[in-house]
Tab-separated table of C-alpha atoms and ligand atoms in Angstrom:
chain	number	residue	atom	x	y	z
A	269	MET	CA	-18.935	17.544	-9.828
A	270	SER	CA	-17.725	14.239	-10.318
A	271	ALA	CA	-19.751	10.840	-11.024
A	272	GLY	CA	-21.066	8.174	-8.994
A	273	GLY	CA	-18.175	6.137	-8.011
A	274	GLY	CA	-16.213	8.443	-10.144
A	275	GLY	CA	-13.071	10.131	-9.744
A	276	ALA	CA	-11.543	12.981	-7.197
A	277	ASP	CA	-10.335	16.446	-7.434
A	278	ALA	CA	-6.979	16.750	-6.847
A	279	SER	CA	-6.635	19.786	-6.179
A	280	ALA	CA	-9.603	20.656	-3.683
A	281	PRO	CA	-9.577	19.251	-0.227
A	282	ALA	CA	-10.320	16.609	1.199
A	283	VAL	CA	-13.538	17.299	3.797
A	284	ALA	CA	-15.517	20.923	2.575
A	285	LEU	CA	-18.861	21.170	5.215
A	286	ARG	CA	-20.830	23.571	4.555
A	287	GLY	CA	-24.066	24.258	6.633
A	288	VAL	CA	-24.343	21.068	7.326
A	289	ARG	CA	-27.571	19.630	9.427
A	290	PHE	CA	-27.878	15.937	10.403
A	291	ALA	CA	-31.281	14.974	12.619
A	292	TYR	CA	-32.145	11.123	12.817
A	293	ARG	CA	-35.557	12.122	13.588
A	294	PRO	CA	-36.989	15.101	12.100
A	295	GLY	CA	-36.727	18.591	13.953
A	296	THR	CA	-34.096	17.193	16.221
A	297	ASP	CA	-30.483	18.128	15.027
A	298	VAL	CA	-27.247	16.051	15.811
A	299	LEU	CA	-25.235	18.146	13.678
A	300	ASP	CA	-25.084	21.626	12.625
A	301	ILE	CA	-21.880	22.888	11.621
A	302	ALA	CA	-21.567	26.022	9.478
A	303	GLU	CA	-18.363	25.339	8.328
A	304	LEU	CA	-15.837	23.027	8.179
A	305	THR	CA	-12.792	22.300	5.468
A	306	ILE	CA	-9.951	19.962	6.466
A	307	GLY	CA	-6.645	19.891	3.574
A	308	ARG	CA	-5.238	16.920	1.867
A	309	GLY	CA	-2.445	15.021	3.618
A	310	GLU	CA	-4.155	17.014	7.586
A	311	THR	CA	-4.458	14.100	10.142
A	312	VAL	CA	-6.857	15.686	12.622
A	313	PHE	CA	-7.835	14.696	16.078
A	314	LEU	CA	-11.372	14.801	15.993
A	315	HIS	CA	-12.759	15.022	20.085
A	316	GLY	CA	-16.114	16.330	21.738
A	317	PRO	CA	-18.572	14.634	24.671
A	318	SER	CA	-20.202	11.743	24.697
A	319	GLY	CA	-23.470	12.257	22.389
A	320	SER	CA	-21.933	15.109	20.761
A	321	GLY	CA	-22.314	13.654	17.321
A	322	LYS	CA	-19.284	12.548	16.314
A	323	THR	CA	-19.645	9.049	14.916
A	324	THR	CA	-22.701	10.481	13.432
A	325	LEU	CA	-20.183	13.492	11.628
A	326	LEU	CA	-18.076	10.473	10.696
A	327	GLY	CA	-21.267	8.245	8.651
A	328	VAL	CA	-21.900	11.913	7.016
A	329	LEU	CA	-18.466	11.905	5.698
A	330	ALA	CA	-18.229	8.470	4.668
A	331	GLY	CA	-21.619	8.823	2.812
A	332	VAL	CA	-23.385	6.003	5.180
A	333	LEU	CA	-25.561	9.257	6.432
A	334	ARG	CA	-26.783	11.516	4.423
A	335	ALA	CA	-26.697	15.238	5.118
A	336	THR	CA	-30.305	16.854	5.813
A	337	ALA	CA	-29.278	19.733	4.797
A	338	GLY	CA	-25.674	21.293	3.601
A	339	GLU	CA	-22.973	20.633	1.373
A	340	VAL	CA	-20.915	17.715	2.127
A	341	ARG	CA	-17.818	17.862	-0.497
A	342	LEU	CA	-15.169	15.018	-0.309
A	343	LEU	CA	-11.786	15.003	-2.444
A	344	GLY	CA	-14.810	17.855	-4.508
A	345	THR	CA	-17.147	15.289	-5.188
A	346	ASP	CA	-20.952	16.445	-3.421
A	347	LEU	CA	-21.940	13.259	-1.700
A	348	THR	CA	-25.443	15.159	-0.933
A	349	ALA	CA	-25.975	14.938	-4.592
A	350	LEU	CA	-25.448	11.536	-4.697
A	351	GLY	CA	-27.977	8.527	-4.448
A	352	SER	CA	-26.874	5.693	-1.545
A	353	GLY	CA	-25.812	3.486	-4.446
A	354	ALA	CA	-23.175	6.039	-5.508
A	355	ARG	CA	-22.237	6.944	-2.231
A	356	ASP	CA	-21.302	3.470	-1.780
A	357	ALA	CA	-19.060	3.772	-4.573
A	358	PHE	CA	-17.733	6.631	-3.576
A	359	ARG	CA	-16.761	5.509	-0.060
A	360	ALA	CA	-15.378	1.730	-1.389
A	361	ARG	CA	-13.333	3.831	-3.830
A	362	HIS	CA	-11.863	6.648	-1.568
A	363	LEU	CA	-12.084	5.725	2.140
A	364	GLY	CA	-11.268	3.457	4.557
A	365	TYR	CA	-12.921	3.543	7.810
A	366	VAL	CA	-12.690	1.555	11.358
A	367	PHE	CA	-16.356	2.008	12.363
A	368	GLN	CA	-16.468	2.472	16.210
A	369	MET	CA	-18.199	-1.129	16.412
A	370	PHE	CA	-16.102	-2.638	13.772
A	371	ASN	CA	-18.950	-3.621	11.100
A	372	LEU	CA	-16.400	-6.934	10.239
A	373	ILE	CA	-18.194	-9.042	8.892
A	374	PRO	CA	-18.475	-12.596	11.135
A	375	TYR	CA	-18.740	-15.668	9.084
A	376	LEU	CA	-15.518	-14.268	6.554
A	377	SER	CA	-12.187	-14.970	7.723
A	378	VAL	CA	-9.966	-12.436	8.675
A	379	ARG	CA	-7.974	-12.422	5.666
A	380	GLU	CA	-10.987	-11.899	3.788
A	381	ASN	CA	-12.429	-8.827	6.012
A	382	ILE	CA	-8.630	-7.098	5.001
A	383	LEU	CA	-9.454	-8.215	1.192
A	384	LEU	CA	-12.980	-6.738	1.097
A	385	PRO	CA	-12.407	-3.228	-0.346
A	386	VAL	CA	-9.709	-4.535	-3.011
A	387	ARG	CA	-12.125	-7.158	-3.839
A	388	LEU	CA	-14.973	-4.814	-4.014
A	389	GLU	CA	-13.497	-1.779	-5.846
A	390	PRO	CA	-10.621	-2.637	-9.176
A	391	ALA	CA	-9.625	1.499	-8.583
A	392	ARG	CA	-8.725	0.322	-4.318
A	393	ARG	CA	-7.155	-3.075	-5.994
A	394	ALA	CA	-4.915	-0.976	-8.652
A	395	ARG	CA	-3.169	1.332	-5.753
A	396	LEU	CA	-1.621	-2.257	-4.485
A	397	GLY	CA	0.613	-1.616	-7.926
A	398	GLY	CA	0.421	-5.212	-8.769
A	399	ALA	CA	1.463	-7.010	-5.198
A	400	PRO	CA	-0.772	-10.048	-5.173
A	401	LEU	CA	-3.671	-9.777	-2.601
A	402	ALA	CA	-1.997	-12.360	-0.446
A	403	ALA	CA	1.514	-10.325	0.011
A	404	ALA	CA	-1.003	-6.801	1.187
A	405	VAL	CA	-2.827	-8.823	3.539
A	406	ASP	CA	0.377	-10.658	4.817
A	407	ALA	CA	2.585	-7.206	5.047
A	408	LEU	CA	-0.446	-5.348	7.294
A	409	ALA	CA	-0.987	-8.227	9.016
A	410	GLY	CA	2.302	-9.219	10.260
A	411	GLU	CA	2.241	-4.927	11.133
A	412	LEU	CA	-1.113	-5.180	12.836
A	413	ASP	CA	-0.366	-8.377	15.019
A	414	LEU	CA	-2.754	-10.546	12.683
A	415	ALA	CA	-0.302	-12.672	11.164
A	416	GLY	CA	-1.485	-16.207	13.043
A	417	LEU	CA	-5.135	-15.395	12.788
A	418	LEU	CA	-5.647	-14.944	9.236
A	419	ASP	CA	-7.556	-17.803	8.628
A	420	ARG	CA	-9.984	-17.754	11.881
A	421	PRO	CA	-13.653	-16.540	11.899
A	422	ILE	CA	-14.054	-12.918	13.304
A	423	GLY	CA	-16.221	-14.276	15.723
A	424	GLU	CA	-13.659	-16.025	17.809
A	425	LEU	CA	-11.742	-13.035	18.432
A	426	SER	CA	-11.425	-10.920	21.276
A	427	VAL	CA	-12.271	-7.460	20.842
A	428	GLY	CA	-8.562	-6.067	20.327
A	429	GLN	CA	-7.833	-8.261	17.831
A	430	GLN	CA	-11.228	-7.242	15.450
A	431	GLN	CA	-10.217	-3.248	16.464
A	432	ARG	CA	-7.175	-4.367	14.749
A	433	VAL	CA	-8.983	-6.399	11.122
A	434	ALA	CA	-10.751	-3.589	10.802
A	435	SER	CA	-7.923	-1.296	10.441
A	436	ALA	CA	-6.238	-3.461	8.306
A	437	ARG	CA	-9.470	-3.370	6.129
A	438	ALA	CA	-9.472	0.339	5.877
A	439	LEU	CA	-5.216	0.455	5.270
A	440	ILE	CA	-5.535	-1.752	2.429
A	441	GLY	CA	-4.908	-0.256	-1.462
A	442	GLY	CA	-4.073	3.080	0.372
A	443	PRO	CA	-7.393	5.358	0.911
A	444	GLU	CA	-7.242	9.104	-0.018
A	445	LEU	CA	-9.191	9.467	3.384
A	446	VAL	CA	-8.924	7.330	6.359
A	447	ILE	CA	-11.591	7.527	8.870
A	448	ALA	CA	-11.096	5.979	12.182
A	449	ASP	CA	-14.123	6.155	15.255
A	450	GLU	CA	-12.346	5.496	18.002
A	451	PRO	CA	-9.840	2.668	16.863
A	452	THR	CA	-7.551	2.444	19.917
A	453	SER	CA	-10.217	2.185	22.700
A	454	ALA	CA	-9.481	-1.662	23.045
A	455	LEU	CA	-5.874	-1.971	22.135
A	456	ASP	CA	-2.869	-2.622	25.015
A	457	THR	CA	-0.638	0.598	25.502
A	458	ASP	CA	2.041	-1.353	23.042
A	459	ARG	CA	-0.686	-2.233	20.285
A	460	ARG	CA	-1.950	1.249	20.358
A	461	GLU	CA	1.545	2.403	19.375
A	462	GLN	CA	2.129	-0.416	16.755
A	463	PHE	CA	-1.402	0.594	15.538
A	464	LEU	CA	-0.971	4.600	15.693
A	465	ARG	CA	2.640	4.081	13.958
A	466	LEU	CA	1.224	2.035	10.915
A	467	LEU	CA	-1.876	4.480	11.077
A	468	PHE	CA	0.479	7.431	10.042
A	469	ALA	CA	3.063	5.850	8.424
A	470	SER	CA	0.060	4.263	5.772
A	471	CYS	CA	-1.738	7.882	5.743
A	472	ARG	CA	1.849	9.358	4.699
A	473	ARG	CA	2.844	7.105	2.184
A	474	ALA	CA	-0.576	7.695	0.373
A	475	GLY	CA	-0.980	11.341	1.038
A	476	ALA	CA	-4.031	10.319	3.107
A	477	THR	CA	-6.229	12.863	4.938
A	478	LEU	CA	-7.041	11.146	8.699
A	479	VAL	CA	-10.144	12.059	10.624
A	480	PHE	CA	-9.587	10.259	13.672
A	481	VAL	CA	-11.811	10.209	16.636
A	482	SER	CA	-10.589	9.298	20.288
A	483	HIS	CA	-11.317	10.486	23.818
A	484	ASP	CA	-7.517	9.757	24.822
A	485	HIS	CA	-6.567	13.255	24.834
A	486	THR	CA	-2.662	12.425	25.037
A	487	LEU	CA	-2.891	11.540	21.310
A	488	MET	CA	-3.208	14.912	20.231
A	489	PRO	CA	0.050	16.103	20.041
A	490	LEU	CA	0.418	13.104	17.075
A	491	PHE	CA	-2.238	15.592	14.922
A	492	SER	CA	-1.452	18.156	12.912
A	493	ARG	CA	-4.801	19.941	14.122
A	494	VAL	CA	-7.603	19.248	16.613
A	495	VAL	CA	-11.041	20.106	15.571
A	496	GLU	CA	-13.796	19.856	18.750
A	497	LEU	CA	-17.236	18.869	18.520
A	498	ARG	CA	-18.857	20.835	21.112
A	499	ALA	CA	-22.192	20.002	22.966
A	500	ILE	CA	-24.110	22.382	21.525
A	501	ASN	CA	-23.073	20.297	18.183
A	502	ARG	CA	-20.286	23.058	16.114
A	503	ALA	CA	-17.228	22.345	15.116
A	504	ALA	CA	-14.992	24.499	15.841
A	505	ALA	CA	-10.805	24.368	15.431
A	506	CYS	CA	-8.266	24.732	17.862
B	278	LIG	N1	-29.152	5.709	14.876
B	278	LIG	C1	-29.740	6.393	15.731
B	278	LIG	N2	-30.609	7.330	15.810
B	278	LIG	C2	-31.312	7.697	16.277
B	278	LIG	N3	-30.365	8.521	17.094
B	278	LIG	C3	-29.150	7.943	17.360
B	278	LIG	C4	-28.649	7.271	16.770
B	278	LIG	N4	-27.412	7.394	16.640
B	278	LIG	C5	-27.051	8.102	17.300
B	278	LIG	N5	-28.194	8.875	18.076
B	278	LIG	C6	-28.294	10.223	18.742
B	278	LIG	O1	-26.906	10.905	17.953
B	278	LIG	C7	-26.305	11.948	19.204
B	278	LIG	C8	-25.435	12.083	18.978
B	278	LIG	O2	-24.498	10.280	18.754
B	278	LIG	P1	-23.136	9.956	18.010
B	278	LIG	O3	-23.143	8.461	17.791
B	278	LIG	O4	-22.608	10.379	16.923
B	278	LIG	O5	-22.559	10.727	19.184
B	278	LIG	P2	-21.177	10.569	19.823
B	278	LIG	O6	-20.509	12.002	19.760
B	278	LIG	O7	-20.134	9.651	18.592
B	278	LIG	O8	-20.560	9.785	21.178
B	278	LIG	P3	-19.780	8.879	21.478
B	278	LIG	O9	-18.505	9.381	22.337
B	278	LIG	O10	-20.253	7.900	22.952
B	278	LIG	O11	-19.374	7.684	20.598
B	278	LIG	C9	-26.469	11.148	20.122
B	278	LIG	O12	-27.327	11.873	21.035
B	278	LIG	C10	-27.263	9.893	20.050
B	278	LIG	O13	-28.248	9.372	21.195
B	279	LIG	MG1	-19.099	7.310	18.743
């Protein structure tokens, strides 16, 4: 097992779940997943009815939520064996997470929100290969049509603009695992395509694994694998 926010085992699958259960309240399981393994570099489209536990599963994968039973291995590290501080450190180092509710810091500018992961985690900054932070932000902002907004506070942005800021923040520093919870739901068609192109290109460049939640089934063919979370809350690979 790797220590705290430490390294990852390059030969281990990106995700390996065994007997995972999660309940917000004792006795009412929201997740019950016997087995789910996702290999390095896979791009996974995760879908299922509203309330089936997609956001909850992403929270467990990201270590925001701690499974109530079972083993949650990410890049070879068992998150259930780590305390919350070590899970936070692991997430900052290895994961990019586009939250369904964005979770942007409202009093910071767009630029500072995008830079948070590389400011907080030196290993993530090192993956920029010595490029100045401003150049990394400018490149992402250019690709996501955010260039004119970098010095604006988050509170002044539209929902679609916030979604693109959240995406840039997840992608900066090329994390090994990118988790995205309905990241295109507020985007118009052109911006959705632009965002998906960037997302896939960023994952390919970094050799990253992508777990992408969406209700938009027209996107399925873009992904290497489809996983359905059924209402009975068991993951089934299709
Ligand atoms: N913080 C919470 N406290 C208690 N129950 C919760 C909490 N968050 C979610 N739930 C419950 O857990 C279940 C799964 O919710 P979750 O948000 O994971 O579903 P989802 O598949 O992401 O749905 P959607 O497609 O609507 O986003 C739901 O029954 C929901 O009511
Ligand atoms: Mg959800």
